[in-house]
Amino acid sequence: MSEGRPPAQRLVGRHVVLEPLDEPHREALREACEADQEIWQIYPYSMGGEHFDGFWRGARAQQASGVLLPFAVMYEGRVVGISCMKLDARNRGLDIG
């Protein structure tokens, strides 16, 4: 966590729950990323297959530095995806994806 920022919190919506990404989400997220290989054709990078471990390490490193706030997207108690907020302090910006 970056200095001065509160820790990420679990966010509960009507249909999904966002949980701060943590190690227990890893294998379930890997499985979700493998579920639809065609989806990666529309993204600039893949989180499926051999790309998952590199993505995971990068996301967790950015999370530790406070630059990225990744959340596991939970539906009916299981991980179905990921959503992130990337902070850009220099430009006072925020990317949500």
PDB file of N, CA, C and O in Angstrom, residues 26-84:
ATOM      1  N   ARG A  26      -5.583 -16.620  -6.921  1.00  0.00           N
ATOM      2  CA  ARG A  26      -4.686 -16.908  -8.042  1.00  0.00           C
ATOM      3  C   ARG A  26      -5.170 -18.040  -8.952  1.00  0.00           C
ATOM      4  O   ARG A  26      -5.328 -17.855 -10.159  1.00  0.00           O
ATOM      5  N   GLU A  27      -5.374 -19.212  -8.427  1.00  0.00           N
ATOM      6  CA  GLU A  27      -5.705 -20.356  -9.282  1.00  0.00           C
ATOM      7  C   GLU A  27      -7.109 -20.249  -9.866  1.00  0.00           C
ATOM      8  O   GLU A  27      -7.341 -20.653 -11.010  1.00  0.00           O
ATOM      9  N   ALA A  28      -8.039 -19.679  -9.108  1.00  0.00           N
ATOM     10  CA  ALA A  28      -9.392 -19.495  -9.637  1.00  0.00           C
ATOM     11  C   ALA A  28      -9.377 -18.463 -10.771  1.00  0.00           C
ATOM     12  O   ALA A  28     -10.099 -18.613 -11.761  1.00  0.00           O
ATOM     13  N   LEU A  29      -8.552 -17.424 -10.645  1.00  0.00           N
ATOM     14  CA  LEU A  29      -8.440 -16.441 -11.725  1.00  0.00           C
ATOM     15  C   LEU A  29      -7.766 -17.062 -12.941  1.00  0.00           C
ATOM     16  O   LEU A  29      -8.182 -16.816 -14.076  1.00  0.00           O
ATOM     17  N   ARG A  30      -6.758 -17.886 -12.708  1.00  0.00           N
ATOM     18  CA  ARG A  30      -6.108 -18.581 -13.828  1.00  0.00           C
ATOM     19  C   ARG A  30      -7.154 -19.397 -14.597  1.00  0.00           C
ATOM     20  O   ARG A  30      -7.205 -19.373 -15.824  1.00  0.00           O
ATOM     21  N   GLU A  31      -7.997 -20.108 -13.867  1.00  0.00           N
ATOM     22  CA  GLU A  31      -9.040 -20.923 -14.482  1.00  0.00           C
ATOM     23  C   GLU A  31     -10.030 -20.050 -15.275  1.00  0.00           C
ATOM     24  O   GLU A  31     -10.423 -20.401 -16.386  1.00  0.00           O
ATOM     25  N   ALA A  32     -10.407 -18.908 -14.705  1.00  0.00           N
ATOM     26  CA  ALA A  32     -11.316 -17.995 -15.405  1.00  0.00           C
ATOM     27  C   ALA A  32     -10.671 -17.467 -16.685  1.00  0.00           C
ATOM     28  O   ALA A  32     -11.345 -17.344 -17.718  1.00  0.00           O
ATOM     29  N   CYS A  33      -9.384 -17.177 -16.639  1.00  0.00           N
ATOM     30  CA  CYS A  33      -8.677 -16.674 -17.827  1.00  0.00           C
ATOM     31  C   CYS A  33      -8.551 -17.737 -18.906  1.00  0.00           C
ATOM     32  O   CYS A  33      -8.471 -17.416 -20.093  1.00  0.00           O
ATOM     33  N   GLU A  34      -8.542 -18.992 -18.513  1.00  0.00           N
ATOM     34  CA  GLU A  34      -8.454 -20.098 -19.463  1.00  0.00           C
ATOM     35  C   GLU A  34      -9.808 -20.429 -20.082  1.00  0.00           C
ATOM     36  O   GLU A  34      -9.871 -21.070 -21.130  1.00  0.00           O
ATOM     37  N   ALA A  35     -10.885 -20.023 -19.446  1.00  0.00           N
ATOM     38  CA  ALA A  35     -12.227 -20.444 -19.850  1.00  0.00           C
ATOM     39  C   ALA A  35     -12.617 -19.981 -21.249  1.00  0.00           C
ATOM     40  O   ALA A  35     -13.389 -20.658 -21.921  1.00  0.00           O
ATOM     41  N   ASP A  36     -12.115 -18.845 -21.697  1.00  0.00           N
ATOM     42  CA  ASP A  36     -12.501 -18.301 -23.006  1.00  0.00           C
ATOM     43  C   ASP A  36     -11.262 -17.757 -23.700  1.00  0.00           C
ATOM     44  O   ASP A  36     -10.957 -16.571 -23.604  1.00  0.00           O
ATOM     45  N   GLN A  37     -10.551 -18.611 -24.392  1.00  0.00           N
ATOM     46  CA  GLN A  37      -9.315 -18.206 -25.065  1.00  0.00           C
ATOM     47  C   GLN A  37      -9.550 -17.175 -26.164  1.00  0.00           C
ATOM     48  O   GLN A  37      -8.681 -16.348 -26.425  1.00  0.00           O
ATOM     49  N   GLU A  38     -10.711 -17.176 -26.787  1.00  0.00           N
ATOM     50  CA  GLU A  38     -10.983 -16.236 -27.875  1.00  0.00           C
ATOM     51  C   GLU A  38     -11.041 -14.794 -27.393  1.00  0.00           C
ATOM     52  O   GLU A  38     -10.786 -13.874 -28.170  1.00  0.00           O
ATOM     53  N   ILE A  39     -11.364 -14.584 -26.125  1.00  0.00           N
ATOM     54  CA  ILE A  39     -11.483 -13.218 -25.602  1.00  0.00           C
ATOM     55  C   ILE A  39     -10.168 -12.453 -25.734  1.00  0.00           C
ATOM     56  O   ILE A  39     -10.164 -11.231 -25.927  1.00  0.00           O
ATOM     57  N   TRP A  40      -9.048 -13.171 -25.668  1.00  0.00           N
ATOM     58  CA  TRP A  40      -7.740 -12.490 -25.682  1.00  0.00           C
ATOM     59  C   TRP A  40      -7.401 -11.902 -27.039  1.00  0.00           C
ATOM     60  O   TRP A  40      -6.470 -11.113 -27.157  1.00  0.00           O
ATOM     61  N   GLN A  41      -8.161 -12.230 -28.057  1.00  0.00           N
ATOM     62  CA  GLN A  41      -7.915 -11.661 -29.382  1.00  0.00           C
ATOM     63  C   GLN A  41      -8.269 -10.178 -29.443  1.00  0.00           C
ATOM     64  O   GLN A  41      -7.754  -9.455 -30.290  1.00  0.00           O
ATOM     65  N   ILE A  42      -9.144  -9.710 -28.550  1.00  0.00           N
ATOM     66  CA  ILE A  42      -9.547  -8.302 -28.594  1.00  0.00           C
ATOM     67  C   ILE A  42      -8.761  -7.438 -27.609  1.00  0.00           C
ATOM     68  O   ILE A  42      -8.960  -6.235 -27.559  1.00  0.00           O
ATOM     69  N   TYR A  43      -7.880  -8.051 -26.825  1.00  0.00           N
ATOM     70  CA  TYR A  43      -7.080  -7.313 -25.846  1.00  0.00           C
ATOM     71  C   TYR A  43      -5.649  -7.156 -26.354  1.00  0.00           C
ATOM     72  O   TYR A  43      -5.173  -7.974 -27.143  1.00  0.00           O
ATOM     73  N   PRO A  44      -4.943  -6.129 -25.895  1.00  0.00           N
ATOM     74  CA  PRO A  44      -3.567  -5.940 -26.349  1.00  0.00           C
ATOM     75  C   PRO A  44      -2.589  -6.956 -25.751  1.00  0.00           C
ATOM     76  O   PRO A  44      -1.450  -7.056 -26.190  1.00  0.00           O
ATOM     77  N   TYR A  45      -3.013  -7.711 -24.751  1.00  0.00           N
ATOM     78  CA  TYR A  45      -2.178  -8.752 -24.156  1.00  0.00           C
ATOM     79  C   TYR A  45      -3.097  -9.844 -23.616  1.00  0.00           C
ATOM     80  O   TYR A  45      -4.286  -9.634 -23.421  1.00  0.00           O
ATOM     81  N   SER A  46      -2.506 -11.003 -23.388  1.00  0.00           N
ATOM     82  CA  SER A  46      -3.277 -12.134 -22.892  1.00  0.00           C
ATOM     83  C   SER A  46      -2.918 -12.417 -21.436  1.00  0.00           C
ATOM     84  O   SER A  46      -1.781 -12.221 -21.019  1.00  0.00           O
ATOM     85  N   MET A  47      -3.901 -12.879 -20.679  1.00  0.00           N
ATOM     86  CA  MET A  47      -3.654 -13.367 -19.323  1.00  0.00           C
ATOM     87  C   MET A  47      -3.877 -14.875 -19.290  1.00  0.00           C
ATOM     88  O   MET A  47      -3.859 -15.488 -18.237  1.00  0.00           O
ATOM     89  N   GLY A  48      -4.096 -15.482 -20.447  1.00  0.00           N
ATOM     90  CA  GLY A  48      -4.342 -16.912 -20.525  1.00  0.00           C
ATOM     91  C   GLY A  48      -3.067 -17.703 -20.746  1.00  0.00           C
ATOM     92  O   GLY A  48      -2.027 -17.174 -21.154  1.00  0.00           O
ATOM     93  N   GLY A  49      -3.155 -18.995 -20.457  1.00  0.00           N
ATOM     94  CA  GLY A  49      -2.062 -19.924 -20.730  1.00  0.00           C
ATOM     95  C   GLY A  49      -0.752 -19.506 -20.101  1.00  0.00           C
ATOM     96  O   GLY A  49      -0.686 -19.140 -18.920  1.00  0.00           O
ATOM     97  N   GLU A  50       0.299 -19.547 -20.919  1.00  0.00           N
ATOM     98  CA  GLU A  50       1.655 -19.246 -20.432  1.00  0.00           C
ATOM     99  C   GLU A  50       1.837 -17.785 -20.031  1.00  0.00           C
ATOM    100  O   GLU A  50       2.829 -17.427 -19.397  1.00  0.00           O
ATOM    101  N   HIS A  51       0.892 -16.925 -20.356  1.00  0.00           N
ATOM    102  CA  HIS A  51       0.993 -15.503 -20.025  1.00  0.00           C
ATOM    103  C   HIS A  51       0.513 -15.179 -18.609  1.00  0.00           C
ATOM    104  O   HIS A  51       0.788 -14.105 -18.091  1.00  0.00           O
ATOM    105  N   PHE A  52      -0.217 -16.107 -18.002  1.00  0.00           N
ATOM    106  CA  PHE A  52      -0.842 -15.809 -16.717  1.00  0.00           C
ATOM    107  C   PHE A  52       0.174 -15.496 -15.618  1.00  0.00           C
ATOM    108  O   PHE A  52       0.013 -14.515 -14.884  1.00  0.00           O
ATOM    109  N   ASP A  53       1.197 -16.310 -15.472  1.00  0.00           N
ATOM    110  CA  ASP A  53       2.149 -16.108 -14.365  1.00  0.00           C
ATOM    111  C   ASP A  53       2.842 -14.749 -14.446  1.00  0.00           C
ATOM    112  O   ASP A  53       3.022 -14.083 -13.432  1.00  0.00           O
ATOM    113  N   GLY A  54       3.226 -14.335 -15.647  1.00  0.00           N
ATOM    114  CA  GLY A  54       3.843 -13.020 -15.813  1.00  0.00           C
ATOM    115  C   GLY A  54       2.870 -11.903 -15.474  1.00  0.00           C
ATOM    116  O   GLY A  54       3.232 -10.932 -14.811  1.00  0.00           O
ATOM    117  N   PHE A  55       1.623 -12.054 -15.926  1.00  0.00           N
ATOM    118  CA  PHE A  55       0.602 -11.075 -15.572  1.00  0.00           C
ATOM    119  C   PHE A  55       0.433 -11.008 -14.058  1.00  0.00           C
ATOM    120  O   PHE A  55       0.384  -9.924 -13.474  1.00  0.00           O
ATOM    121  N   TRP A  56       0.323 -12.169 -13.413  1.00  0.00           N
ATOM    122  CA  TRP A  56       0.099 -12.221 -11.966  1.00  0.00           C
ATOM    123  C   TRP A  56       1.241 -11.527 -11.216  1.00  0.00           C
ATOM    124  O   TRP A  56       1.000 -10.707 -10.343  1.00  0.00           O
ATOM    125  N   ARG A  57       2.471 -11.854 -11.560  1.00  0.00           N
ATOM    126  CA  ARG A  57       3.631 -11.231 -10.887  1.00  0.00           C
ATOM    127  C   ARG A  57       3.615  -9.718 -11.070  1.00  0.00           C
ATOM    128  O   ARG A  57       3.846  -8.965 -10.121  1.00  0.00           O
ATOM    129  N   GLY A  58       3.333  -9.267 -12.288  1.00  0.00           N
ATOM    130  CA  GLY A  58       3.306  -7.834 -12.552  1.00  0.00           C
ATOM    131  C   GLY A  58       2.191  -7.122 -11.798  1.00  0.00           C
ATOM    132  O   GLY A  58       2.402  -6.054 -11.224  1.00  0.00           O
ATOM    133  N   ALA A  59       1.018  -7.716 -11.800  1.00  0.00           N
ATOM    134  CA  ALA A  59      -0.123  -7.109 -11.103  1.00  0.00           C
ATOM    135  C   ALA A  59       0.134  -7.031  -9.607  1.00  0.00           C
ATOM    136  O   ALA A  59      -0.133  -6.006  -8.973  1.00  0.00           O
ATOM    137  N   ARG A  60       0.691  -8.098  -9.043  1.00  0.00           N
ATOM    138  CA  ARG A  60       0.948  -8.106  -7.602  1.00  0.00           C
ATOM    139  C   ARG A  60       2.059  -7.116  -7.230  1.00  0.00           C
ATOM    140  O   ARG A  60       1.988  -6.460  -6.193  1.00  0.00           O
ATOM    141  N   ALA A  61       3.067  -6.965  -8.084  1.00  0.00           N
ATOM    142  CA  ALA A  61       4.140  -5.996  -7.830  1.00  0.00           C
ATOM    143  C   ALA A  61       3.585  -4.576  -7.883  1.00  0.00           C
ATOM    144  O   ALA A  61       3.907  -3.742  -7.019  1.00  0.00           O
ATOM    145  N   GLN A  62       2.755  -4.281  -8.880  1.00  0.00           N
ATOM    146  CA  GLN A  62       2.159  -2.953  -8.972  1.00  0.00           C
ATOM    147  C   GLN A  62       1.189  -2.707  -7.823  1.00  0.00           C
ATOM    148  O   GLN A  62       1.076  -1.590  -7.324  1.00  0.00           O
ATOM    149  N   GLN A  63       0.503  -3.752  -7.391  1.00  0.00           N
ATOM    150  CA  GLN A  63      -0.384  -3.646  -6.235  1.00  0.00           C
ATOM    151  C   GLN A  63       0.432  -3.294  -4.987  1.00  0.00           C
ATOM    152  O   GLN A  63       0.049  -2.407  -4.220  1.00  0.00           O
ATOM    153  N   ALA A  64       1.548  -3.970  -4.794  1.00  0.00           N
ATOM    154  CA  ALA A  64       2.397  -3.713  -3.626  1.00  0.00           C
ATOM    155  C   ALA A  64       2.949  -2.301  -3.636  1.00  0.00           C
ATOM    156  O   ALA A  64       3.121  -1.687  -2.576  1.00  0.00           O
ATOM    157  N   SER A  65       3.212  -1.754  -4.828  1.00  0.00           N
ATOM    158  CA  SER A  65       3.761  -0.400  -4.927  1.00  0.00           C
ATOM    159  C   SER A  65       2.684   0.669  -4.787  1.00  0.00           C
ATOM    160  O   SER A  65       2.994   1.853  -4.675  1.00  0.00           O
ATOM    161  N   GLY A  66       1.409   0.266  -4.832  1.00  0.00           N
ATOM    162  CA  GLY A  66       0.316   1.231  -4.705  1.00  0.00           C
ATOM    163  C   GLY A  66      -0.123   1.855  -6.009  1.00  0.00           C
ATOM    164  O   GLY A  66      -0.997   2.721  -6.025  1.00  0.00           O
ATOM    165  N   VAL A  67       0.449   1.412  -7.132  1.00  0.00           N
ATOM    166  CA  VAL A  67       0.096   1.956  -8.436  1.00  0.00           C
ATOM    167  C   VAL A  67      -1.185   1.322  -8.970  1.00  0.00           C
ATOM    168  O   VAL A  67      -1.976   1.969  -9.641  1.00  0.00           O
ATOM    169  N   LEU A  68      -1.381   0.045  -8.655  1.00  0.00           N
ATOM    170  CA  LEU A  68      -2.523  -0.704  -9.180  1.00  0.00           C
ATOM    171  C   LEU A  68      -3.373  -1.213  -8.025  1.00  0.00           C
ATOM    172  O   LEU A  68      -2.846  -1.711  -7.028  1.00  0.00           O
ATOM    173  N   LEU A  69      -4.683  -1.062  -8.168  1.00  0.00           N
ATOM    174  CA  LEU A  69      -5.627  -1.624  -7.205  1.00  0.00           C
ATOM    175  C   LEU A  69      -6.428  -2.694  -7.935  1.00  0.00           C
ATOM    176  O   LEU A  69      -7.458  -2.399  -8.548  1.00  0.00           O
ATOM    177  N   PRO A  70      -5.948  -3.944  -7.925  1.00  0.00           N
ATOM    178  CA  PRO A  70      -6.661  -5.012  -8.622  1.00  0.00           C
ATOM    179  C   PRO A  70      -7.682  -5.685  -7.706  1.00  0.00           C
ATOM    180  O   PRO A  70      -7.462  -5.856  -6.506  1.00  0.00           O
ATOM    181  N   PHE A  71      -8.796  -6.053  -8.303  1.00  0.00           N
ATOM    182  CA  PHE A  71      -9.873  -6.725  -7.580  1.00  0.00           C
ATOM    183  C   PHE A  71     -10.264  -8.006  -8.308  1.00  0.00           C
ATOM    184  O   PHE A  71     -10.393  -8.001  -9.538  1.00  0.00           O
ATOM    185  N   ALA A  72     -10.470  -9.072  -7.549  1.00  0.00           N
ATOM    186  CA  ALA A  72     -11.061 -10.281  -8.103  1.00  0.00           C
ATOM    187  C   ALA A  72     -12.555 -10.029  -8.208  1.00  0.00           C
ATOM    188  O   ALA A  72     -13.184  -9.571  -7.257  1.00  0.00           O
ATOM    189  N   VAL A  73     -13.121 -10.306  -9.373  1.00  0.00           N
ATOM    190  CA  VAL A  73     -14.555 -10.162  -9.583  1.00  0.00           C
ATOM    191  C   VAL A  73     -15.201 -11.498  -9.211  1.00  0.00           C
ATOM    192  O   VAL A  73     -14.900 -12.534  -9.815  1.00  0.00           O
ATOM    193  N   MET A  74     -16.067 -11.448  -8.209  1.00  0.00           N
ATOM    194  CA  MET A  74     -16.710 -12.651  -7.683  1.00  0.00           C
ATOM    195  C   MET A  74     -18.186 -12.652  -8.082  1.00  0.00           C
ATOM    196  O   MET A  74     -18.860 -11.632  -7.966  1.00  0.00           O
ATOM    197  N   TYR A  75     -18.650 -13.797  -8.545  1.00  0.00           N
ATOM    198  CA  TYR A  75     -20.060 -13.977  -8.880  1.00  0.00           C
ATOM    199  C   TYR A  75     -20.497 -15.318  -8.302  1.00  0.00           C
ATOM    200  O   TYR A  75     -19.874 -16.342  -8.588  1.00  0.00           O
ATOM    201  N   GLU A  76     -21.516 -15.265  -7.485  1.00  0.00           N
ATOM    202  CA  GLU A  76     -22.011 -16.468  -6.816  1.00  0.00           C
ATOM    203  C   GLU A  76     -20.891 -17.218  -6.109  1.00  0.00           C
ATOM    204  O   GLU A  76     -20.806 -18.450  -6.148  1.00  0.00           O
ATOM    205  N   GLY A  77     -19.998 -16.450  -5.478  1.00  0.00           N
ATOM    206  CA  GLY A  77     -18.939 -17.023  -4.650  1.00  0.00           C
ATOM    207  C   GLY A  77     -17.710 -17.526  -5.373  1.00  0.00           C
ATOM    208  O   GLY A  77     -16.808 -18.085  -4.746  1.00  0.00           O
ATOM    209  N   ARG A  78     -17.629 -17.316  -6.680  1.00  0.00           N
ATOM    210  CA  ARG A  78     -16.433 -17.785  -7.388  1.00  0.00           C
ATOM    211  C   ARG A  78     -15.834 -16.674  -8.242  1.00  0.00           C
ATOM    212  O   ARG A  78     -16.531 -15.757  -8.683  1.00  0.00           O
ATOM    213  N   VAL A  79     -14.541 -16.770  -8.477  1.00  0.00           N
ATOM    214  CA  VAL A  79     -13.821 -15.778  -9.274  1.00  0.00           C
ATOM    215  C   VAL A  79     -14.199 -15.954 -10.739  1.00  0.00           C
ATOM    216  O   VAL A  79     -14.073 -17.045 -11.290  1.00  0.00           O
ATOM    217  N   VAL A  80     -14.652 -14.855 -11.352  1.00  0.00           N
ATOM    218  CA  VAL A  80     -15.002 -14.894 -12.770  1.00  0.00           C
ATOM    219  C   VAL A  80     -14.157 -13.928 -13.596  1.00  0.00           C
ATOM    220  O   VAL A  80     -14.258 -13.914 -14.820  1.00  0.00           O
ATOM    221  N   GLY A  81     -13.334 -13.118 -12.937  1.00  0.00           N
ATOM    222  CA  GLY A  81     -12.508 -12.171 -13.673  1.00  0.00           C
ATOM    223  C   GLY A  81     -11.764 -11.234 -12.750  1.00  0.00           C
ATOM    224  O   GLY A  81     -11.669 -11.464 -11.540  1.00  0.00           O
ATOM    225  N   ILE A  82     -11.268 -10.171 -13.340  1.00  0.00           N
ATOM    226  CA  ILE A  82     -10.476  -9.185 -12.607  1.00  0.00           C
ATOM    227  C   ILE A  82     -10.855  -7.789 -13.093  1.00  0.00           C
ATOM    228  O   ILE A  82     -11.203  -7.593 -14.261  1.00  0.00           O
ATOM    229  N   SER A  83     -10.808  -6.838 -12.196  1.00  0.00           N
ATOM    230  CA  SER A  83     -11.006  -5.432 -12.535  1.00  0.00           C
ATOM    231  C   SER A  83      -9.933  -4.644 -11.795  1.00  0.00           C
ATOM    232  O   SER A  83      -9.598  -4.984 -10.659  1.00  0.00           O
ATOM    233  N   CYS A  84      -9.390  -3.634 -12.429  1.00  0.00           N
ATOM    234  CA  CYS A  84      -8.284  -2.894 -11.819  1.00  0.00           C
ATOM    235  C   CYS A  84      -8.505  -1.388 -11.921  1.00  0.00           C
ATOM    236  O   CYS A  84      -9.119  -0.899 -12.862  1.00  0.00           O
TER     237      CYS A  84
END
